[in-house]
Amino acid sequence: MDSVQMISHIEQSLNYSVYDVKWIPCTAKFVSLGSKPKGTGVVQIYQLNRGTLELVKETEREKSLKCCSFGASKLRTEHLAVGDFAGKLAVYDLERMDAPPVYEVAAHDGIINTLDATGGSTVNCGAPEIVTGGRDGAVKVWDPRQPNDPVANICPASKDCRRDCWAVGFGDSHNAVERVVCSGYDNGDLKLIDLRNLKLRWETNVKNGICAVEFDRKDIRMNKLAVSTLEGGLFVYDMRTQHSQKGFASVREKTVGQSLGSNGVIGGAKSTVWTVKHLPQNRDIFVTGGGSGNVRIWLYHYPEKRVTTPSDGEEQGVAGTLEMLHATTLSTQPVHTFDWSPDRQGLAVCGSFDQTVRVLITTNLNLH
């Protein structure tokens, strides 16, 4: 059997709504955070131990917690950047969770919907930075070494035309100066901001609210960008060649959020694609988490030629194709957060709205 299989290895019920899960780099532990019914936030650290999950540490916070990342942390320091429902961004040292945060700032008016971080463990790829997107429509870039003020604040001048920012992601950080931020909004707007020149590099609209964006790698020259939306939309953009009129080439899948029947037939109503995550060990494989509780693994095939030159003489990108390697239904509720282990290929953790985290094992990924 050389086909990819995803198995639910361990299931752990929680007494709170889980919003984000992340593996702690270089360990067999992961962080789960979310919101308790009384409106307080909770951070839990679980460790894999002989086929079971062991709760190592639990800490409660004043406000519900929404999103987190280790991207701006050095490998050995375990500094977790966390965004909460009150608009506060904080960086906690997991070794000393009861101590005050290492970094803290009032980042947004209202909830921080999403954050991403980079630069912590990479070499010659720029400063450690955290980008946050909030309900106030702003996208802000923070340097944990600089208190109070953001490095960049990207938002419309008029408050009337601000849209809810649902997704952000870093990319193109292949040297000490280049870096971009991609942001997705509730009306389907997708914007690519060049942080070196602080200008809008490209924008488009995908006609549905954008739930997740992710570059296949943050620390290389822009290669591919995966975007997932409401109503089952999945777009993969080839980011190597930008056309002045047509922008970046893309491939689209329409039924990604729908459930897969026992006979392998896709059915049911259109369903949100909540998350998209690329495999750390292979940038052409990624996973999507659907609103019907399904998880799908995809393989991107590059075209024979990635660039074509039409009659006008300007180079234009060519999109590849998507192959679904595996699909499985894990839950009756949406799988809205997912994280691959950076250290062990095929090991993953996901969270769903049935208040459960699942440790997953995926086989045969090395054959693709």
Tab-separated table of C-alpha atoms in Angstrom:
chain	number	residue	atom	x	y	z
A	1	MET	CA	0.000	0.000	0.000
A	2	ASP	CA	1.583	3.222	-1.148
A	3	SER	CA	-1.464	5.484	-0.661
A	4	VAL	CA	-1.504	8.174	2.001
A	5	GLN	CA	-3.574	7.309	5.091
A	6	MET	CA	-4.459	9.577	8.005
A	7	ILE	CA	-5.301	7.882	11.306
A	8	SER	CA	-6.733	9.491	14.444
A	9	HIS	CA	-4.198	8.257	17.007
A	10	ILE	CA	-5.412	9.944	20.222
A	11	GLU	CA	-8.580	11.926	20.974
A	12	GLN	CA	-8.731	14.232	23.992
A	13	SER	CA	-11.994	15.856	25.130
A	14	LEU	CA	-11.698	19.365	26.584
A	15	ASN	CA	-13.896	21.456	28.877
A	16	TYR	CA	-13.456	24.596	26.740
A	17	SER	CA	-13.772	25.704	23.102
A	18	VAL	CA	-10.393	25.164	21.444
A	19	TYR	CA	-9.364	27.899	18.980
A	20	ASP	CA	-5.755	27.086	18.141
A	21	VAL	CA	-3.215	24.267	18.502
A	22	LYS	CA	0.546	24.359	17.873
A	23	TRP	CA	3.388	21.875	18.301
A	24	ILE	CA	6.233	23.107	20.504
A	25	PRO	CA	9.365	22.880	18.289
A	26	CYS	CA	11.893	20.113	19.110
A	27	THR	CA	9.522	18.366	21.547
A	28	ALA	CA	6.678	15.830	21.627
A	29	LYS	CA	4.422	18.480	23.223
A	30	PHE	CA	1.749	20.750	21.815
A	31	VAL	CA	-0.130	23.816	23.034
A	32	SER	CA	-3.913	24.067	22.974
A	33	LEU	CA	-5.661	27.343	23.756
A	34	GLY	CA	-9.194	28.676	23.709
A	35	SER	CA	-12.123	30.001	25.687
A	36	LYS	CA	-13.939	28.698	28.764
A	37	PRO	CA	-17.747	29.139	29.052
A	38	LYS	CA	-17.314	31.947	31.602
A	39	GLY	CA	-15.270	33.988	29.077
A	40	THR	CA	-11.788	33.401	30.438
A	41	GLY	CA	-8.889	32.098	28.336
A	42	VAL	CA	-6.997	28.859	28.883
A	43	VAL	CA	-3.604	27.551	27.737
A	44	GLN	CA	-2.843	23.836	28.075
A	45	ILE	CA	0.360	21.950	27.265
A	46	TYR	CA	-0.004	18.264	26.388
A	47	GLN	CA	2.772	15.709	25.980
A	48	LEU	CA	2.696	12.476	23.998
A	49	ASN	CA	3.499	9.590	26.305
A	50	ARG	CA	3.309	5.971	25.049
A	51	GLY	CA	0.113	6.372	23.073
A	52	THR	CA	-1.618	8.658	25.572
A	53	LEU	CA	-1.794	12.407	26.172
A	54	GLU	CA	-0.489	13.791	29.444
A	55	LEU	CA	-1.524	17.266	30.604
A	56	VAL	CA	1.757	18.912	31.603
A	57	LYS	CA	0.595	22.427	32.427
A	58	GLU	CA	-2.571	24.528	32.448
A	59	THR	CA	-2.919	28.274	32.900
A	60	GLU	CA	-5.992	30.486	32.883
A	61	ARG	CA	-6.077	34.016	31.483
A	62	GLU	CA	-8.449	36.925	32.039
A	63	LYS	CA	-9.754	37.038	28.442
A	64	SER	CA	-10.524	34.303	25.899
A	65	LEU	CA	-7.572	33.424	23.639
A	66	LYS	CA	-7.960	33.182	19.855
A	67	CYS	CA	-4.663	32.454	18.052
A	68	CYS	CA	-0.980	31.709	18.663
A	69	SER	CA	2.398	31.070	16.988
A	70	PHE	CA	5.989	30.078	17.817
A	71	GLY	CA	7.310	31.649	14.581
A	72	ALA	CA	9.129	34.566	16.242
A	73	SER	CA	10.666	32.380	18.968
A	74	LYS	CA	14.152	30.882	19.025
A	75	LEU	CA	14.079	27.075	19.011
A	76	ARG	CA	15.106	26.669	22.652
A	77	THR	CA	13.225	29.549	24.294
A	78	GLU	CA	9.588	28.425	23.739
A	79	HIS	CA	8.123	31.917	23.518
A	80	LEU	CA	4.477	31.735	22.403
A	81	ALA	CA	2.817	34.763	20.777
A	82	VAL	CA	-0.906	34.875	21.675
A	83	GLY	CA	-3.768	37.091	20.508
A	84	ASP	CA	-6.920	37.430	22.621
A	85	PHE	CA	-10.555	38.561	22.356
A	86	ALA	CA	-9.774	41.973	23.887
A	87	GLY	CA	-7.227	42.890	21.204
A	88	LYS	CA	-4.126	42.256	23.300
A	89	LEU	CA	-1.004	40.637	21.839
A	90	ALA	CA	1.247	38.924	24.399
A	91	VAL	CA	4.354	36.743	24.207
A	92	TYR	CA	4.568	34.160	27.001
A	93	ASP	CA	7.512	32.052	28.119
A	94	LEU	CA	6.043	28.541	28.410
A	95	GLU	CA	8.610	27.655	31.084
A	96	ARG	CA	7.210	30.442	33.274
A	97	MET	CA	3.533	30.750	32.338
A	98	ASP	CA	2.618	32.295	35.701
A	99	ALA	CA	5.100	35.153	35.225
A	100	PRO	CA	4.144	38.369	33.376
A	101	PRO	CA	4.414	38.199	29.556
A	102	VAL	CA	7.814	38.725	27.922
A	103	TYR	CA	6.093	41.210	25.574
A	104	GLU	CA	2.634	42.756	25.752
A	105	VAL	CA	0.816	45.382	23.707
A	106	ALA	CA	-2.773	46.566	23.099
A	107	ALA	CA	-2.738	45.683	19.401
A	108	HIS	CA	-6.334	46.085	18.156
A	109	ASP	CA	-9.756	47.493	19.011
A	110	GLY	CA	-11.653	44.260	19.605
A	111	ILE	CA	-10.737	40.659	18.885
A	112	ILE	CA	-7.476	39.588	17.211
A	113	ASN	CA	-8.803	37.115	14.623
A	114	THR	CA	-5.481	35.833	13.375
A	115	LEU	CA	-1.721	36.108	13.756
A	116	ASP	CA	1.430	34.772	12.138
A	117	ALA	CA	5.083	35.038	13.120
A	118	THR	CA	8.469	34.498	11.512
A	119	GLY	CA	12.186	35.146	11.901
A	120	GLY	CA	12.750	33.426	15.247
A	121	SER	CA	14.639	30.297	14.208
A	122	THR	CA	15.756	31.200	10.669
A	123	VAL	CA	19.218	32.528	9.813
A	124	ASN	CA	19.744	35.613	7.607
A	125	CYS	CA	15.999	35.878	6.950
A	126	GLY	CA	15.163	39.121	8.732
A	127	ALA	CA	14.106	40.176	12.217
A	128	PRO	CA	11.625	38.226	14.360
A	129	GLU	CA	8.208	39.743	13.665
A	130	ILE	CA	4.548	39.050	14.453
A	131	VAL	CA	1.665	40.108	12.191
A	132	THR	CA	-1.870	40.420	13.574
A	133	GLY	CA	-5.231	40.901	11.879
A	134	GLY	CA	-8.254	42.149	13.801
A	135	ARG	CA	-11.968	42.813	13.653
A	136	ASP	CA	-11.114	46.531	13.427
A	137	GLY	CA	-9.865	45.873	9.861
A	138	ALA	CA	-6.233	46.647	10.656
A	139	VAL	CA	-3.194	44.499	9.866
A	140	LYS	CA	-0.229	45.328	12.118
A	141	VAL	CA	3.352	44.069	12.162
A	142	TRP	CA	5.108	43.919	15.547
A	143	ASP	CA	8.736	43.462	16.554
A	144	PRO	CA	8.926	41.853	20.043
A	145	ARG	CA	12.098	43.872	20.703
A	146	GLN	CA	10.259	47.177	20.180
A	147	PRO	CA	7.591	48.080	22.778
A	148	ASN	CA	4.262	49.845	22.223
A	149	ASP	CA	4.316	50.772	18.519
A	150	PRO	CA	3.894	48.517	15.486
A	151	VAL	CA	6.577	48.330	12.797
A	152	ALA	CA	3.821	48.688	10.193
A	153	ASN	CA	0.107	49.533	10.426
A	154	ILE	CA	-1.906	48.649	7.326
A	155	CYS	CA	-5.534	49.812	7.308
A	156	PRO	CA	-7.892	51.985	5.216
A	157	ALA	CA	-7.915	55.688	6.046
A	158	SER	CA	-11.708	55.768	6.464
A	159	LYS	CA	-13.248	53.744	9.283
A	160	ASP	CA	-16.442	53.261	7.249
A	161	CYS	CA	-14.797	51.030	4.634
A	162	ARG	CA	-12.816	48.808	7.000
A	163	ARG	CA	-13.458	45.076	6.621
A	164	ASP	CA	-12.950	42.320	9.169
A	165	CYS	CA	-9.484	40.776	8.653
A	166	TRP	CA	-9.734	36.981	9.009
A	167	ALA	CA	-6.345	35.698	7.816
A	168	VAL	CA	-2.718	36.861	7.636
A	169	GLY	CA	0.558	35.226	6.617
A	170	PHE	CA	4.226	36.104	6.139
A	171	GLY	CA	6.202	35.145	3.038
A	172	ASP	CA	9.122	35.984	0.699
A	173	SER	CA	11.496	36.368	3.680
A	174	HIS	CA	14.490	34.912	1.827
A	175	ASN	CA	17.041	37.510	2.960
A	176	ALA	CA	17.526	40.160	5.634
A	177	VAL	CA	15.394	42.850	3.938
A	178	GLU	CA	12.690	41.234	1.774
A	179	ARG	CA	9.366	40.294	3.383
A	180	VAL	CA	5.686	40.400	2.431
A	181	VAL	CA	2.413	40.027	4.310
A	182	CYS	CA	-0.682	38.521	2.735
A	183	SER	CA	-4.047	39.374	4.304
A	184	GLY	CA	-7.546	38.023	3.650
A	185	TYR	CA	-10.819	39.732	4.554
A	186	ASP	CA	-14.465	38.813	5.167
A	187	ASN	CA	-15.585	40.246	1.786
A	188	GLY	CA	-13.113	38.112	-0.198
A	189	ASP	CA	-10.403	40.757	-0.626
A	190	LEU	CA	-6.881	39.347	-0.807
A	191	LYS	CA	-4.006	41.815	-0.435
A	192	LEU	CA	-0.245	41.353	-0.769
A	193	ILE	CA	1.789	44.038	1.017
A	194	ASP	CA	5.510	44.536	0.413
A	195	LEU	CA	6.987	45.332	3.853
A	196	ARG	CA	10.320	46.492	2.455
A	197	ASN	CA	8.713	49.334	0.446
A	198	LEU	CA	5.514	49.522	2.530
A	199	LYS	CA	3.208	49.454	-0.474
A	200	LEU	CA	0.414	47.313	-1.867
A	201	ARG	CA	1.996	44.924	-4.369
A	202	TRP	CA	-1.143	43.115	-5.573
A	203	GLU	CA	-4.797	42.651	-4.689
A	204	THR	CA	-7.727	40.583	-5.917
A	205	ASN	CA	-11.146	39.391	-4.766
A	206	VAL	CA	-12.119	35.705	-4.507
A	207	LYS	CA	-15.873	36.439	-3.990
A	208	ASN	CA	-16.090	34.717	-0.588
A	209	GLY	CA	-14.750	35.465	2.887
A	210	ILE	CA	-11.138	34.276	3.268
A	211	CYS	CA	-10.616	31.959	6.260
A	212	ALA	CA	-6.919	31.066	5.842
A	213	VAL	CA	-3.841	32.060	3.827
A	214	GLU	CA	-0.432	30.392	3.905
A	215	PHE	CA	2.726	30.511	1.802
A	216	ASP	CA	4.251	27.075	1.243
A	217	ARG	CA	7.431	28.414	2.875
A	218	LYS	CA	8.021	31.734	4.638
A	219	ASP	CA	11.818	31.820	4.290
A	220	ILE	CA	12.198	31.340	0.507
A	221	ARG	CA	11.459	33.485	-2.520
A	222	MET	CA	7.670	33.505	-2.972
A	223	ASN	CA	6.643	30.210	-4.568
A	224	LYS	CA	3.010	29.264	-3.843
A	225	LEU	CA	0.180	30.747	-1.803
A	226	ALA	CA	-2.805	28.673	-0.621
A	227	VAL	CA	-6.061	30.496	0.174
A	228	SER	CA	-9.221	28.902	1.615
A	229	THR	CA	-12.672	30.504	1.769
A	230	LEU	CA	-16.283	30.160	2.851
A	231	GLU	CA	-18.494	27.881	0.705
A	232	GLY	CA	-15.724	25.392	-0.009
A	233	GLY	CA	-13.270	27.467	-2.027
A	234	LEU	CA	-9.563	26.618	-2.288
A	235	PHE	CA	-7.142	28.634	-4.434
A	236	VAL	CA	-3.437	27.970	-4.989
A	237	TYR	CA	-1.530	30.860	-6.577
A	238	ASP	CA	1.816	30.515	-8.355
A	239	MET	CA	3.692	33.465	-6.838
A	240	ARG	CA	6.856	33.324	-8.973
A	241	THR	CA	5.561	35.396	-11.932
A	242	GLN	CA	3.368	38.490	-11.619
A	243	HIS	CA	1.628	39.897	-14.700
A	244	SER	CA	0.899	43.647	-14.650
A	245	GLN	CA	-2.767	43.119	-15.616
A	246	LYS	CA	-3.630	39.514	-14.761
A	247	GLY	CA	-1.626	39.224	-11.522
A	248	PHE	CA	-0.673	35.716	-10.392
A	249	ALA	CA	-1.896	32.494	-12.018
A	250	SER	CA	-4.071	30.250	-9.830
A	251	VAL	CA	-5.797	26.875	-9.697
A	252	ARG	CA	-9.157	26.532	-7.942
A	253	GLU	CA	-11.029	23.681	-6.263
A	254	LYS	CA	-14.714	24.255	-5.475
A	255	THR	CA	-16.005	21.413	-3.293
A	256	VAL	CA	-13.236	21.227	-0.720
A	257	GLY	CA	-15.345	21.748	2.418
A	258	GLN	CA	-17.983	19.122	1.624
A	259	SER	CA	-18.089	15.770	3.365
A	260	LEU	CA	-16.929	12.576	1.724
A	261	GLY	CA	-19.373	9.671	1.802
A	262	SER	CA	-18.415	6.073	2.638
A	263	ASN	CA	-18.362	5.288	-1.081
A	264	GLY	CA	-15.942	8.139	-1.767
A	265	VAL	CA	-18.547	10.439	-3.328
A	266	ILE	CA	-18.430	14.108	-2.334
A	267	GLY	CA	-21.848	15.307	-1.162
A	268	GLY	CA	-23.742	17.632	1.126
A	269	ALA	CA	-24.059	21.403	1.260
A	270	LYS	CA	-21.220	23.785	0.497
A	271	SER	CA	-19.038	24.022	3.547
A	272	THR	CA	-16.332	26.400	4.782
A	273	VAL	CA	-12.658	25.489	4.396
A	274	TRP	CA	-11.424	26.690	7.781
A	275	THR	CA	-7.686	26.090	7.560
A	276	VAL	CA	-4.856	25.229	5.185
A	277	LYS	CA	-1.415	24.019	6.334
A	278	HIS	CA	1.599	22.972	4.260
A	279	LEU	CA	3.692	19.988	5.300
A	280	PRO	CA	7.015	21.286	6.738
A	281	GLN	CA	8.970	18.427	5.116
A	282	ASN	CA	7.414	18.818	1.631
A	283	ARG	CA	6.113	22.179	0.461
A	284	ASP	CA	3.966	20.655	-2.332
A	285	ILE	CA	1.737	18.715	0.108
A	286	PHE	CA	-0.836	20.541	2.225
A	287	VAL	CA	-3.937	19.791	4.266
A	288	THR	CA	-7.345	21.495	4.421
A	289	GLY	CA	-9.822	21.346	7.305
A	290	GLY	CA	-13.493	21.505	6.345
A	291	GLY	CA	-16.709	22.661	7.972
A	292	SER	CA	-18.207	19.176	7.760
A	293	GLY	CA	-15.452	17.769	10.007
A	294	ASN	CA	-13.400	16.439	7.111
A	295	VAL	CA	-9.664	16.719	6.486
A	296	ARG	CA	-8.149	16.399	3.017
A	297	ILE	CA	-4.532	16.050	1.953
A	298	TRP	CA	-3.545	17.617	-1.379
A	299	LEU	CA	-0.527	17.354	-3.672
A	300	TYR	CA	0.300	20.249	-6.014
A	301	HIS	CA	1.702	19.260	-9.435
A	302	TYR	CA	3.752	21.906	-11.231
A	303	PRO	CA	3.098	22.455	-14.958
A	304	GLU	CA	5.769	21.566	-17.539
A	305	LYS	CA	6.486	25.287	-17.949
A	306	ARG	CA	5.747	27.694	-15.109
A	307	VAL	CA	6.027	30.755	-17.358
A	308	THR	CA	4.475	31.558	-20.728
A	309	THR	CA	5.083	34.610	-22.927
A	310	PRO	CA	1.953	35.695	-24.845
A	311	SER	CA	1.984	37.964	-27.929
A	312	ASP	CA	2.308	41.151	-25.845
A	313	GLY	CA	5.753	39.963	-24.684
A	314	GLU	CA	5.109	40.155	-20.899
A	315	GLU	CA	5.750	36.973	-18.939
A	316	GLN	CA	2.723	35.308	-17.351
A	317	GLY	CA	2.567	32.528	-14.753
A	318	VAL	CA	1.041	29.115	-15.419
A	319	ALA	CA	-0.885	27.378	-12.640
A	320	GLY	CA	-0.370	23.710	-11.821
A	321	THR	CA	-2.955	21.090	-10.840
A	322	LEU	CA	-4.180	19.694	-7.525
A	323	GLU	CA	-4.452	16.004	-6.687
A	324	MET	CA	-6.348	14.845	-3.590
A	325	LEU	CA	-4.201	12.187	-1.888
A	326	HIS	CA	-6.538	11.373	0.984
A	327	ALA	CA	-9.791	12.438	2.625
A	328	THR	CA	-11.223	11.424	5.962
A	329	THR	CA	-13.972	12.644	8.297
A	330	LEU	CA	-12.695	13.133	11.845
A	331	SER	CA	-15.577	14.928	13.513
A	332	THR	CA	-19.197	15.999	13.191
A	333	GLN	CA	-18.073	19.603	13.734
A	334	PRO	CA	-15.677	21.805	11.702
A	335	VAL	CA	-11.944	21.051	11.929
A	336	HIS	CA	-10.870	24.680	12.199
A	337	THR	CA	-7.283	24.470	13.442
A	338	PHE	CA	-4.493	22.120	12.379
A	339	ASP	CA	-0.727	21.940	12.830
A	340	TRP	CA	1.890	19.589	11.388
A	341	SER	CA	4.787	18.601	13.633
A	342	PRO	CA	7.958	20.348	12.376
A	343	ASP	CA	10.125	17.482	13.676
A	344	ARG	CA	8.278	14.273	12.767
A	345	GLN	CA	6.871	13.869	9.263
A	346	GLY	CA	3.198	12.871	9.270
A	347	LEU	CA	2.547	13.698	12.935
A	348	ALA	CA	-0.145	16.349	13.384
A	349	VAL	CA	-2.648	17.782	15.831
A	350	CYS	CA	-6.028	19.330	15.082
A	351	GLY	CA	-8.840	20.990	17.002
A	352	SER	CA	-12.552	21.047	16.238
A	353	PHE	CA	-15.696	22.688	17.572
A	354	ASP	CA	-16.775	19.498	19.356
A	355	GLN	CA	-14.270	20.546	22.077
A	356	THR	CA	-11.790	17.845	21.122
A	357	VAL	CA	-8.130	17.824	20.095
A	358	ARG	CA	-6.891	14.891	18.048
A	359	VAL	CA	-3.344	13.677	17.467
A	360	LEU	CA	-3.095	12.341	13.919
A	361	ILE	CA	-0.612	10.083	12.170
A	362	THR	CA	-0.274	10.229	8.390
A	363	THR	CA	1.558	7.457	6.536
A	364	ASN	CA	3.415	7.274	3.207
A	365	LEU	CA	3.928	11.043	2.805
A	366	ASN	CA	7.566	10.313	1.926
A	367	LEU	CA	6.466	8.559	-1.302
A	368	HIS	CA	5.229	11.807	-2.905
